[in-house]
PDB file of C-alpha atoms in Angstrom:
ATOM      1  CA  GLU A  14     137.557  35.820 171.499  1.00 57.00           C
ATOM      2  CA  VAL A  15     137.849  32.393 168.882  1.00 57.00           C
ATOM      3  CA  GLY A  16     139.874  29.165 170.844  1.00 57.00           C
ATOM      4  CA  MET A  17     139.987  25.483 171.416  1.00 56.00           C
ATOM      5  CA  LEU A  18     137.457  23.705 174.043  1.00 58.00           C
ATOM      6  CA  ILE A  19     138.105  19.915 174.658  1.00 60.00           C
ATOM      7  CA  ILE A  20     135.310  18.133 175.442  1.00 67.00           C
ATOM      8  CA  THR A  21     135.773  14.107 176.732  1.00 65.00           C
ATOM      9  CA  PHE A  22     133.022  11.752 175.898  1.00 70.00           C
ATOM     10  CA  PRO A  23     131.517   9.500 177.854  1.00 74.00           C
ATOM     11  CA  ASP A  24     132.726   5.470 177.745  1.00 77.00           C
ATOM     12  CA  GLU A  25     128.818   3.935 176.308  1.00 89.00           C
ATOM     13  CA  LEU A  26     126.322   6.382 174.565  1.00 95.00           C
ATOM     14  CA  ALA A  27     123.074   7.161 176.461  1.00 94.00           C
ATOM     15  CA  PRO A  28     119.546   5.672 174.328  1.00 95.00           C
ATOM     16  CA  GLY A  29     119.155   7.652 171.360  1.00 95.00           C
ATOM     17  CA  ASP A  30     122.813   9.161 170.951  1.00 95.00           C
ATOM     18  CA  VAL A  31     124.832   8.635 167.820  1.00 96.00           C
ATOM     19  CA  LEU A  32     128.906   9.751 168.258  1.00 96.00           C
ATOM     20  CA  VAL A  33     129.518  11.632 165.276  1.00 96.00           C
ATOM     21  CA  ARG A  34     132.902  12.764 163.535  1.00 96.00           C
ATOM     22  CA  THR A  35     133.076  15.683 161.677  1.00 96.00           C
ATOM     23  CA  THR A  36     133.745  15.642 157.686  1.00 97.00           C
ATOM     24  CA  LEU A  37     132.285  19.516 157.019  1.00 97.00           C
ATOM     25  CA  SER A  38     131.141  22.331 159.094  1.00 97.00           C
ATOM     26  CA  THR A  39     130.593  26.036 158.916  1.00 96.00           C
ATOM     27  CA  ILE A  40     130.141  29.472 161.021  1.00 94.00           C
ATOM     28  CA  CYS A  41     126.853  31.460 161.157  1.00 91.00           C
ATOM     29  CA  GLY A  42     125.767  34.202 162.179  1.00 87.00           C
ATOM     30  CA  THR A  43     124.362  32.619 165.523  1.00 84.00           C
ATOM     31  CA  ASP A  44     127.652  31.411 166.202  1.00 86.00           C
ATOM     32  CA  ILE A  45     128.566  35.062 166.243  1.00 84.00           C
ATOM     33  CA  HIS A  46     126.186  35.681 169.051  1.00 80.00           C
ATOM     34  CA  THR A  47     126.978  33.321 170.981  1.00 81.00           C
ATOM     35  CA  ILE A  48     130.553  34.476 171.572  1.00 82.00           C
ATOM     36  CA  GLU A  49     129.121  37.923 172.315  1.00 80.00           C
ATOM     37  CA  ALA A  50     126.738  37.297 174.451  1.00 76.00           C
ATOM     38  CA  PRO A  51     127.684  37.803 178.490  1.00 71.00           C
ATOM     39  CA  ASP A  52     127.630  33.847 178.464  1.00 69.00           C
ATOM     40  CA  GLY A  53     128.973  32.626 175.181  1.00 61.00           C
ATOM     41  CA  ILE A  54     133.404  32.165 177.185  1.00 67.00           C
ATOM     42  CA  GLY A  55     133.494  28.724 176.439  1.00 71.00           C
ATOM     43  CA  VAL A  56     130.017  27.001 174.638  1.00 77.00           C
ATOM     44  CA  PRO A  57     131.262  25.283 171.867  1.00 84.00           C
ATOM     45  CA  LEU A  58     130.392  26.432 168.537  1.00 87.00           C
ATOM     46  CA  GLY A  59     128.879  25.388 165.238  1.00 89.00           C
ATOM     47  CA  HIS A  60     125.168  23.791 164.855  1.00 92.00           C
ATOM     48  CA  GLU A  61     125.915  23.448 160.647  1.00 95.00           C
ATOM     49  CA  ALA A  62     127.391  20.259 160.078  1.00 96.00           C
ATOM     50  CA  VAL A  63     127.985  16.218 157.691  1.00 98.00           C
ATOM     51  CA  GLY A  64     129.635  13.359 159.377  1.00 97.00           C
ATOM     52  CA  ILE A  65     129.970  10.459 159.512  1.00 98.00           C
ATOM     53  CA  VAL A  66     128.415   8.255 162.423  1.00 98.00           C
ATOM     54  CA  GLU A  67     130.900   5.987 164.913  1.00 97.00           C
ATOM     55  CA  ALA A  68     129.287   4.653 167.120  1.00 96.00           C
ATOM     56  CA  VAL A  69     125.255   4.077 167.902  1.00 97.00           C
ATOM     57  CA  GLY A  70     123.516   4.041 171.334  1.00 96.00           C
ATOM     58  CA  PRO A  71     120.713   1.845 172.815  1.00 97.00           C
ATOM     59  CA  GLY A  72     117.586   2.656 171.118  1.00 96.00           C
ATOM     60  CA  VAL A  73     118.448   4.004 167.803  1.00 97.00           C
ATOM     61  CA  HIS A  74     117.292   1.979 165.126  1.00 96.00           C
ATOM     62  CA  LYS A  75     117.246   4.459 161.644  1.00 97.00           C
ATOM     63  CA  LEU A  76     120.536   5.148 161.766  1.00 98.00           C
ATOM     64  CA  ALA A  77     124.184   2.860 161.621  1.00 98.00           C
ATOM     65  CA  ARG A  78     127.835   3.138 161.863  1.00 98.00           C
ATOM     66  CA  GLY A  79     129.486   4.866 159.078  1.00 98.00           C
ATOM     67  CA  ASP A  80     126.107   6.385 157.328  1.00 98.00           C
ATOM     68  CA  ARG A  81     127.013  10.403 156.535  1.00 98.00           C
ATOM     69  CA  ILE A  82     124.402  12.027 158.134  1.00 98.00           C
ATOM     70  CA  VAL A  83     123.123  15.900 158.455  1.00 98.00           C
ATOM     71  CA  ALA A  84     121.533  16.853 161.481  1.00 95.00           C
ATOM     72  CA  SER A  85     118.895  19.525 161.805  1.00 92.00           C
ATOM     73  CA  CYS A  86     120.407  22.721 163.980  1.00 89.00           C
ATOM     74  CA  LEU A  87     117.702  21.705 166.594  1.00 87.00           C
ATOM     75  CA  TYR A  88     116.296  18.568 168.581  1.00 88.00           C
ATOM     76  CA  VAL A  89     113.073  17.180 167.867  1.00 89.00           C
ATOM     77  CA  CYS A  90     111.174  14.640 169.653  1.00 89.00           C
ATOM     78  CA  GLY A  91     109.329  13.602 166.690  1.00 89.00           C
ATOM     79  CA  GLU A  92     106.735  12.338 169.595  1.00 90.00           C
ATOM     80  CA  CYS A  93     105.508  15.758 171.239  1.00 92.00           C
ATOM     81  CA  ASP A  94     102.311  17.384 169.953  1.00 93.00           C
ATOM     82  CA  ARG A  95     103.795  19.968 168.078  1.00 89.00           C
ATOM     83  CA  CYS A  96     106.298  17.288 166.508  1.00 88.00           C
ATOM     84  CA  LEU A  97     103.326  15.544 165.721  1.00 89.00           C
ATOM     85  CA  GLU A  98     101.542  18.314 163.679  1.00 89.00           C
ATOM     86  CA  GLY A  99     104.310  19.124 161.408  1.00 83.00           C
ATOM     87  CA  GLU A 100     105.687  21.945 164.188  1.00 84.00           C
ATOM     88  CA  GLY A 101     109.021  20.722 164.900  1.00 83.00           C
ATOM     89  CA  ALA A 102     110.678  24.332 165.574  1.00 80.00           C
ATOM     90  CA  ILE A 103     108.411  24.297 168.643  1.00 83.00           C
ATOM     91  CA  CYS A 104     109.832  20.890 169.767  1.00 87.00           C
ATOM     92  CA  GLU A 105     108.029  20.989 173.479  1.00 88.00           C
ATOM     93  CA  THR A 106     110.740  18.282 174.386  1.00 88.00           C
ATOM     94  CA  PHE A 107     113.577  20.288 173.765  1.00 85.00           C
ATOM     95  CA  ARG A 108     112.549  23.751 174.096  1.00 77.00           C
ATOM     96  CA  GLN A 109     111.814  23.290 177.819  1.00 70.00           C
ATOM     97  CA  GLY A 110     114.931  21.105 178.939  1.00 59.00           C
ATOM     98  CA  PRO A 111     118.618  19.817 177.943  1.00 51.00           C
ATOM     99  CA  PRO A 112     120.124  19.042 176.336  1.00 48.00           C
ATOM    100  CA  GLY A 113     118.791  21.898 173.559  1.00 55.00           C
ATOM    101  CA  PRO A 114     117.317  22.541 171.774  1.00 74.00           C
ATOM    102  CA  LEU A 115     120.365  24.144 169.898  1.00 80.00           C
ATOM    103  CA  LEU A 116     122.990  21.865 168.513  1.00 85.00           C
ATOM    104  CA  MET A 117     126.532  23.002 170.031  1.00 85.00           C
ATOM    105  CA  GLY A 118     130.532  21.836 169.381  1.00 87.00           C
ATOM    106  CA  LEU A 119     130.018  20.880 165.239  1.00 91.00           C
ATOM    107  CA  GLN A 120     133.074  22.671 164.550  1.00 91.00           C
ATOM    108  CA  GLY A 121     134.868  20.344 166.454  1.00 89.00           C
ATOM    109  CA  GLU A 122     136.290  16.357 165.525  1.00 91.00           C
ATOM    110  CA  ARG A 123     133.280  14.725 166.852  1.00 92.00           C
ATOM    111  CA  TYR A 124     130.367  15.217 168.751  1.00 93.00           C
ATOM    112  CA  ILE A 125     127.295  13.323 169.870  1.00 93.00           C
ATOM    113  CA  LEU A 126     123.558  13.665 168.592  1.00 94.00           C
ATOM    114  CA  HIS A 127     120.577  13.510 170.928  1.00 92.00           C
ATOM    115  CA  ALA A 128     117.919  11.883 169.083  1.00 93.00           C
ATOM    116  CA  ALA A 129     119.347  10.315 166.142  1.00 96.00           C
ATOM    117  CA  ASP A 130     116.532   8.893 164.331  1.00 96.00           C
ATOM    118  CA  THR A 131     114.921  12.041 164.514  1.00 94.00           C
ATOM    119  CA  THR A 132     116.719  14.845 164.322  1.00 94.00           C
ATOM    120  CA  ALA A 133     119.395  14.054 161.976  1.00 97.00           C
ATOM    121  CA  ALA A 134     119.261  11.849 157.763  1.00 97.00           C
ATOM    122  CA  LYS A 135     121.319   9.949 156.347  1.00 98.00           C
ATOM    123  CA  VAL A 136     122.615  11.896 153.156  1.00 98.00           C
ATOM    124  CA  PRO A 137     121.755   9.986 149.350  1.00 97.00           C
ATOM    125  CA  ASP A 138     124.900   9.278 147.406  1.00 96.00           C
ATOM    126  CA  ASN A 139     124.376  12.008 145.323  1.00 96.00           C
ATOM    127  CA  ILE A 140     124.523  14.568 147.270  1.00 97.00           C
ATOM    128  CA  ALA A 141     128.219  16.203 147.907  1.00 97.00           C
ATOM    129  CA  ASP A 142     128.674  17.311 151.803  1.00 97.00           C
ATOM    130  CA  GLU A 143     129.283  20.918 150.550  1.00 97.00           C
ATOM    131  CA  GLN A 144     125.151  21.034 149.458  1.00 97.00           C
ATOM    132  CA  ALA A 145     123.644  18.848 152.375  1.00 97.00           C
ATOM    133  CA  ILE A 146     125.594  21.233 154.251  1.00 97.00           C
ATOM    134  CA  PHE A 147     122.601  23.559 153.548  1.00 97.00           C
ATOM    135  CA  THR A 148     119.936  21.771 154.801  1.00 97.00           C
ATOM    136  CA  ALA A 149     120.803  21.712 158.375  1.00 96.00           C
ATOM    137  CA  ASP A 150     119.294  25.215 158.962  1.00 93.00           C
ATOM    138  CA  VAL A 151     120.005  27.847 156.227  1.00 94.00           C
ATOM    139  CA  LEU A 152     117.987  26.913 153.485  1.00 96.00           C
ATOM    140  CA  SER A 153     115.334  25.375 155.644  1.00 94.00           C
ATOM    141  CA  ILE A 154     114.872  28.270 156.804  1.00 92.00           C
ATOM    142  CA  GLY A 155     115.182  30.349 153.727  1.00 95.00           C
ATOM    143  CA  MET A 156     112.681  27.948 152.674  1.00 96.00           C
ATOM    144  CA  ALA A 157     110.332  28.564 155.155  1.00 94.00           C
ATOM    145  CA  THR A 158     109.583  31.777 155.361  1.00 95.00           C
ATOM    146  CA  LEU A 159     108.087  31.174 152.386  1.00 97.00           C
ATOM    147  CA  GLU A 160     106.121  28.367 152.736  1.00 95.00           C
ATOM    148  CA  ARG A 161     105.089  29.989 156.019  1.00 93.00           C
ATOM    149  CA  ALA A 162     104.199  33.005 153.993  1.00 96.00           C
ATOM    150  CA  GLY A 163     101.280  30.522 151.488  1.00 96.00           C
ATOM    151  CA  ILE A 164     103.813  31.635 148.866  1.00 97.00           C
ATOM    152  CA  ARG A 165     101.928  30.549 145.072  1.00 97.00           C
ATOM    153  CA  THR A 166     102.918  30.118 141.291  1.00 97.00           C
ATOM    154  CA  GLY A 167     103.777  33.563 140.159  1.00 97.00           C
ATOM    155  CA  ASP A 168     104.120  36.028 143.200  1.00 98.00           C
ATOM    156  CA  SER A 169     106.315  38.452 143.709  1.00 98.00           C
ATOM    157  CA  VAL A 170     108.849  38.470 146.085  1.00 98.00           C
ATOM    158  CA  ALA A 171     110.887  40.638 147.996  1.00 98.00           C
ATOM    159  CA  VAL A 172     114.343  39.609 149.891  1.00 98.00           C
ATOM    160  CA  PHE A 173     115.414  42.611 152.642  1.00 98.00           C
ATOM    161  CA  GLY A 174     119.137  41.530 153.164  1.00 97.00           C
ATOM    162  CA  GLN A 175     120.858  39.629 151.631  1.00 97.00           C
ATOM    163  CA  GLY A 176     123.539  37.345 153.814  1.00 95.00           C
ATOM    164  CA  PRO A 177     123.370  33.792 153.496  1.00 95.00           C
ATOM    165  CA  VAL A 178     119.685  33.562 154.588  1.00 95.00           C
ATOM    166  CA  GLY A 179     117.601  36.034 151.979  1.00 97.00           C
ATOM    167  CA  LEU A 180     120.199  34.367 149.811  1.00 98.00           C
ATOM    168  CA  SER A 181     118.536  31.376 150.512  1.00 98.00           C
ATOM    169  CA  VAL A 182     115.071  32.478 150.134  1.00 98.00           C
ATOM    170  CA  VAL A 183     115.787  34.013 146.595  1.00 98.00           C
ATOM    171  CA  ALA A 184     116.567  30.332 144.989  1.00 98.00           C
ATOM    172  CA  SER A 185     113.765  29.099 147.604  1.00 98.00           C
ATOM    173  CA  ALA A 186     111.605  32.027 145.742  1.00 98.00           C
ATOM    174  CA  ARG A 187     113.391  30.758 142.341  1.00 97.00           C
ATOM    175  CA  ALA A 188     112.364  27.391 143.271  1.00 96.00           C
ATOM    176  CA  LEU A 189     109.090  27.727 144.816  1.00 97.00           C
ATOM    177  CA  GLY A 190     107.665  29.044 140.818  1.00 96.00           C
ATOM    178  CA  ALA A 191     107.758  32.894 142.366  1.00 98.00           C
ATOM    179  CA  GLY A 192     107.406  35.365 139.448  1.00 98.00           C
ATOM    180  CA  LEU A 193     109.640  38.076 140.473  1.00 98.00           C
ATOM    181  CA  VAL A 194     112.237  38.112 142.793  1.00 98.00           C
ATOM    182  CA  MET A 195     113.439  40.776 144.321  1.00 98.00           C
ATOM    183  CA  GLY A 196     117.011  41.574 146.786  1.00 98.00           C
ATOM    184  CA  VAL A 197     117.437  44.405 148.762  1.00 98.00           C
ATOM    185  CA  ASP A 198     121.128  44.765 149.574  1.00 97.00           C
ATOM    186  CA  SER A 199     124.146  47.495 149.882  1.00 95.00           C
ATOM    187  CA  VAL A 200     126.754  44.926 148.955  1.00 95.00           C
ATOM    188  CA  GLU A 201     128.020  44.285 146.275  1.00 95.00           C
ATOM    189  CA  TYR A 202     129.298  40.637 145.884  1.00 96.00           C
ATOM    190  CA  ARG A 203     125.604  39.184 147.735  1.00 97.00           C
ATOM    191  CA  GLN A 204     124.052  41.391 144.510  1.00 97.00           C
ATOM    192  CA  LEU A 205     125.798  39.561 142.568  1.00 97.00           C
ATOM    193  CA  ILE A 206     125.346  36.141 144.314  1.00 98.00           C
ATOM    194  CA  SER A 207     121.498  36.947 144.322  1.00 98.00           C
ATOM    195  CA  ARG A 208     121.922  37.389 140.689  1.00 98.00           C
ATOM    196  CA  GLN A 209     123.044  33.921 140.312  1.00 97.00           C
ATOM    197  CA  LEU A 210     120.756  32.547 142.323  1.00 97.00           C
ATOM    198  CA  GLY A 211     117.697  33.616 140.858  1.00 96.00           C
ATOM    199  CA  ALA A 212     116.775  37.173 141.526  1.00 98.00           C
ATOM    200  CA  ASP A 213     115.181  39.377 138.642  1.00 98.00           C
ATOM    201  CA  ALA A 214     116.648  42.220 140.418  1.00 98.00           C
ATOM    202  CA  VAL A 215     118.858  43.529 143.269  1.00 98.00           C
ATOM    203  CA  PHE A 216     117.888  47.127 144.312  1.00 98.00           C
ATOM    204  CA  ALA A 217     120.261  48.943 147.324  1.00 97.00           C
ATOM    205  CA  ALA A 218     119.099  48.631 150.340  1.00 95.00           C
ATOM    206  CA  GLY A 219     118.088  52.622 150.760  1.00 92.00           C
ATOM    207  CA  GLU A 220     116.296  52.707 147.815  1.00 96.00           C
ATOM    208  CA  GLY A 221     114.840  48.658 148.233  1.00 97.00           C
ATOM    209  CA  VAL A 222     111.532  50.402 148.835  1.00 98.00           C
ATOM    210  CA  ALA A 223     111.020  52.954 146.011  1.00 98.00           C
ATOM    211  CA  ARG A 224     112.353  50.732 143.987  1.00 98.00           C
ATOM    212  CA  VAL A 225     109.955  46.991 144.982  1.00 98.00           C
ATOM    213  CA  LYS A 226     107.148  49.234 144.255  1.00 98.00           C
ATOM    214  CA  ASP A 227     108.311  50.780 140.981  1.00 98.00           C
ATOM    215  CA  ALA A 228     109.017  47.302 139.474  1.00 98.00           C
ATOM    216  CA  THR A 229     105.602  46.179 141.076  1.00 98.00           C
ATOM    217  CA  GLY A 230     103.585  49.157 139.056  1.00 98.00           C
ATOM    218  CA  GLY A 231     103.498  50.690 142.214  1.00 97.00           C
ATOM    219  CA  ARG A 232     101.053  47.994 144.182  1.00 97.00           C
ATOM    220  CA  GLY A 233     104.005  46.373 146.770  1.00 97.00           C
ATOM    221  CA  ALA A 234     105.394  42.985 146.878  1.00 98.00           C
ATOM    222  CA  ASP A 235     103.038  40.065 147.230  1.00 98.00           C
ATOM    223  CA  ILE A 236     105.719  38.669 149.587  1.00 98.00           C
ATOM    224  CA  VAL A 237     108.875  40.570 151.376  1.00 97.00           C
ATOM    225  CA  VAL A 238     111.006  39.007 153.759  1.00 97.00           C
ATOM    226  CA  ASP A 239     113.246  40.455 155.794  1.00 95.00           C
ATOM    227  CA  ALA A 240     115.757  38.058 156.280  1.00 95.00           C
ATOM    228  CA  VAL A 241     118.199  40.554 158.649  1.00 91.00           C
ATOM    229  CA  GLY A 242     116.270  40.418 161.436  1.00 82.00           C
ATOM    230  CA  GLY A 243     115.952  42.422 164.369  1.00 79.00           C
ATOM    231  CA  ASN A 244     116.500  45.671 162.831  1.00 86.00           C
ATOM    232  CA  VAL A 245     113.713  48.296 162.902  1.00 86.00           C
ATOM    233  CA  ALA A 246     114.434  49.776 160.009  1.00 90.00           C
ATOM    234  CA  VAL A 247     114.643  46.446 157.790  1.00 92.00           C
ATOM    235  CA  PHE A 248     111.125  44.980 159.404  1.00 90.00           C
ATOM    236  CA  GLN A 249     109.712  48.762 158.516  1.00 91.00           C
ATOM    237  CA  ASP A 250     110.899  48.712 154.536  1.00 94.00           C
ATOM    238  CA  ALA A 251     109.783  45.752 154.557  1.00 94.00           C
ATOM    239  CA  CYS A 252     106.281  46.712 155.541  1.00 92.00           C
ATOM    240  CA  ARG A 253     106.475  48.925 153.113  1.00 94.00           C
ATOM    241  CA  ALA A 254     107.408  47.355 150.391  1.00 97.00           C
ATOM    242  CA  SER A 255     104.536  44.948 150.808  1.00 96.00           C
ATOM    243  CA  ARG A 256     101.395  45.164 148.862  1.00 96.00           C
ATOM    244  CA  ASP A 257      98.083  45.971 149.988  1.00 93.00           C
ATOM    245  CA  GLY A 258      96.522  42.374 151.819  1.00 92.00           C
ATOM    246  CA  GLY A 259     100.605  41.193 151.299  1.00 95.00           C
ATOM    247  CA  VAL A 260     102.306  39.188 153.743  1.00 95.00           C
ATOM    248  CA  VAL A 261     105.350  40.356 155.530  1.00 94.00           C
ATOM    249  CA  SER A 262     107.771  37.575 156.589  1.00 94.00           C
ATOM    250  CA  THR A 263     110.565  37.696 159.174  1.00 91.00           C
ATOM    251  CA  VAL A 264     113.419  35.208 160.231  1.00 87.00           C
ATOM    252  CA  LEU A 265     113.422  36.093 163.918  1.00 67.00           C
ATOM    253  CA  GLY A 266     109.799  38.326 164.543  1.00 51.00           C
ATOM    254  CA  ILE A 267     109.787  40.930 166.659  1.00 48.00           C
ATOM    255  CA  GLN A 268     108.931  41.623 169.693  1.00 49.00           C
ATOM    256  CA  ALA A 269     106.118  44.227 168.977  1.00 51.00           C
ATOM    257  CA  PRO A 270     105.176  46.543 166.087  1.00 57.00           C
ATOM    258  CA  PRO A 271     107.456  49.752 166.064  1.00 61.00           C
ATOM    259  CA  PRO A 272     105.383  52.741 165.099  1.00 60.00           C
ATOM    260  CA  ASP A 273     104.826  54.154 161.997  1.00 66.00           C
ATOM    261  CA  VAL A 274     104.632  50.738 159.957  1.00 67.00           C
ATOM    262  CA  PRO A 275     101.771  50.504 157.364  1.00 65.00           C
ATOM    263  CA  LEU A 276     100.517  46.864 158.987  1.00 61.00           C
ATOM    264  CA  ILE A 277      96.616  47.216 157.497  1.00 60.00           C
ATOM    265  CA  GLN A 278      94.970  44.198 156.107  1.00 61.00           C
ATOM    266  CA  ARG A 279      98.636  42.640 155.838  1.00 72.00           C
ATOM    267  CA  THR A 280      99.502  39.237 157.631  1.00 83.00           C
ATOM    268  CA  LEU A 281     103.079  39.250 160.029  1.00 84.00           C
ATOM    269  CA  VAL A 282     104.436  35.671 159.298  1.00 86.00           C
ATOM    270  CA  ALA A 283     107.757  35.141 162.437  1.00 84.00           C
ATOM    271  CA  THR A 284     109.148  31.764 161.233  1.00 84.00           C
ATOM    272  CA  LEU A 285     111.634  29.781 163.378  1.00 81.00           C
ATOM    273  CA  CYS A 286     113.006  27.013 161.378  1.00 84.00           C
ATOM    274  CA  PRO A 287     111.593  23.980 160.431  1.00 86.00           C
ATOM    275  CA  PHE A 288     113.422  20.724 161.498  1.00 85.00           C
ATOM    276  CA  GLY A 289     113.993  16.751 161.972  1.00 90.00           C
ATOM    277  CA  THR A 290     114.460  14.052 159.757  1.00 93.00           C
ATOM    278  CA  ARG A 291     111.679  14.640 157.222  1.00 92.00           C
ATOM    279  CA  ARG A 292     112.624  17.981 156.828  1.00 93.00           C
ATOM    280  CA  LEU A 293     115.659  17.042 156.088  1.00 95.00           C
ATOM    281  CA  GLU A 294     114.759  14.166 153.257  1.00 96.00           C
ATOM    282  CA  ARG A 295     112.436  16.823 151.901  1.00 94.00           C
ATOM    283  CA  LEU A 296     114.899  19.657 151.323  1.00 96.00           C
ATOM    284  CA  MET A 297     117.461  17.085 150.259  1.00 96.00           C
ATOM    285  CA  ALA A 298     115.058  15.512 147.427  1.00 96.00           C
ATOM    286  CA  MET A 299     115.100  19.592 146.289  1.00 94.00           C
ATOM    287  CA  LEU A 300     118.993  19.100 145.950  1.00 96.00           C
ATOM    288  CA  GLY A 301     118.502  15.865 144.074  1.00 95.00           C
ATOM    289  CA  SER A 302     116.715  17.231 142.014  1.00 93.00           C
ATOM    290  CA  GLY A 303     118.289  19.910 140.890  1.00 93.00           C
ATOM    291  CA  ARG A 304     115.894  22.967 141.531  1.00 91.00           C
ATOM    292  CA  ILE A 305     118.000  24.540 144.147  1.00 95.00           C
ATOM    293  CA  ASP A 306     122.561  24.621 143.551  1.00 95.00           C
ATOM    294  CA  LEU A 307     123.300  26.854 146.807  1.00 97.00           C
ATOM    295  CA  SER A 308     127.005  25.833 146.351  1.00 95.00           C
ATOM    296  CA  PRO A 309     127.370  30.066 144.767  1.00 96.00           C
ATOM    297  CA  LEU A 310     127.280  31.022 148.997  1.00 97.00           C
ATOM    298  CA  ILE A 311     130.172  28.851 149.427  1.00 97.00           C
ATOM    299  CA  THR A 312     132.992  31.931 149.370  1.00 96.00           C
ATOM    300  CA  HIS A 313     135.734  30.244 151.275  1.00 97.00           C
ATOM    301  CA  ARG A 314     136.912  26.923 152.689  1.00 97.00           C
ATOM    302  CA  ILE A 315     139.794  26.584 156.047  1.00 96.00           C
ATOM    303  CA  PRO A 316     141.251  24.262 157.291  1.00 96.00           C
ATOM    304  CA  LEU A 317     139.159  23.959 161.349  1.00 92.00           C
ATOM    305  CA  ALA A 318     142.346  25.105 162.486  1.00 91.00           C
ATOM    306  CA  ASP A 319     142.204  28.429 160.666  1.00 94.00           C
ATOM    307  CA  ALA A 320     138.548  29.119 162.254  1.00 92.00           C
ATOM    308  CA  PRO A 321     139.290  32.027 164.807  1.00 91.00           C
ATOM    309  CA  ALA A 322     140.776  34.218 161.499  1.00 94.00           C
ATOM    310  CA  GLY A 323     137.884  32.469 159.743  1.00 94.00           C
ATOM    311  CA  TYR A 324     135.276  34.043 162.862  1.00 93.00           C
ATOM    312  CA  ALA A 325     137.704  37.568 162.745  1.00 94.00           C
ATOM    313  CA  MET A 326     136.748  37.500 157.949  1.00 94.00           C
ATOM    314  CA  PHE A 327     132.789  36.836 159.337  1.00 94.00           C
ATOM    315  CA  ARG A 328     132.104  39.651 161.521  1.00 91.00           C
ATOM    316  CA  GLU A 329     134.028  42.229 159.935  1.00 91.00           C
ATOM    317  CA  ARG A 330     133.134  40.996 156.513  1.00 89.00           C
ATOM    318  CA  ARG A 331     135.681  41.252 154.536  1.00 91.00           C
ATOM    319  CA  GLU A 332     137.410  39.263 151.646  1.00 94.00           C
ATOM    320  CA  GLY A 333     133.662  38.869 149.866  1.00 95.00           C
ATOM    321  CA  VAL A 334     132.506  36.324 152.614  1.00 96.00           C
ATOM    322  CA  VAL A 335     128.715  35.028 152.529  1.00 96.00           C
ATOM    323  CA  LYS A 336     130.209  31.231 154.020  1.00 97.00           C
ATOM    324  CA  ILE A 337     133.046  29.508 155.314  1.00 97.00           C
ATOM    325  CA  LEU A 338     133.469  25.445 155.181  1.00 97.00           C
ATOM    326  CA  LEU A 339     135.452  24.632 158.152  1.00 96.00           C
ATOM    327  CA  THR A 340     137.598  21.293 157.202  1.00 95.00           C
ATOM    328  CA  PRO A 341     138.733  18.972 159.938  1.00 88.00           C
TER     329      PRO A 341
END
């Protein structure tokens, strides 16, 4: 059940913290997983938002009161070995202790952001909240599935699952210079959005493997992305749709390869969304150039007070929902 949670903030901010007034947030599949988890009751929801800095704690040097910012959906310290190697997704500081690594509570009027200098970035004036919000999560991971797969100009790419992440992969594939881009999903309105974002063809899930093979002359795609994650059948299909020597990239990874999956001479890549200030700045540069426009993902916009109804719609996939924007 989704309900109101009252949170009080301290009189003084801790070092590295900023207080942010939320101007726009959105519902993610991870929020659904949170409320369905045994310990999910009472957890403040939301990890994708744009907001205005209202107060700055000691030790914050890059942000000031009045700045419009977007924050990565996981905290990044910017100082550990992994962060210095550019692997903020596996930041050693926040993966091992509080307060993270996942930001929570952004579907509210205000929130406190820790490690603000390394986790958030200012939003340029030429980028609207409705575009910047995607850099917090889905655009970053969508693009990363291809970056970590080593995408090359002209590669054929097949994306199994055309939810918000899968659609972001399609748009990223087109922006990164892929040749043939294929989506696989049986939901008709998602198929339409996939074509809007650059898919050359979209196939129904049940026939995805065969159709991808046919479209690639029987070889299979150079890169196949499992944008569903955690579904063994989808992962199996993604492997079967990949060519010999190709790459299978999954957004969440798997514990062990399931049986009857062709893994000979293939590369498996599991990706957790990259985070941090520099990542956000790079993604917003892509948005500012016009090379990516994820606005077709926005299907609904409702007041924050109506969030429970939005959650029901999102969970049940009603009314053509893809992304719901919440306005305080």
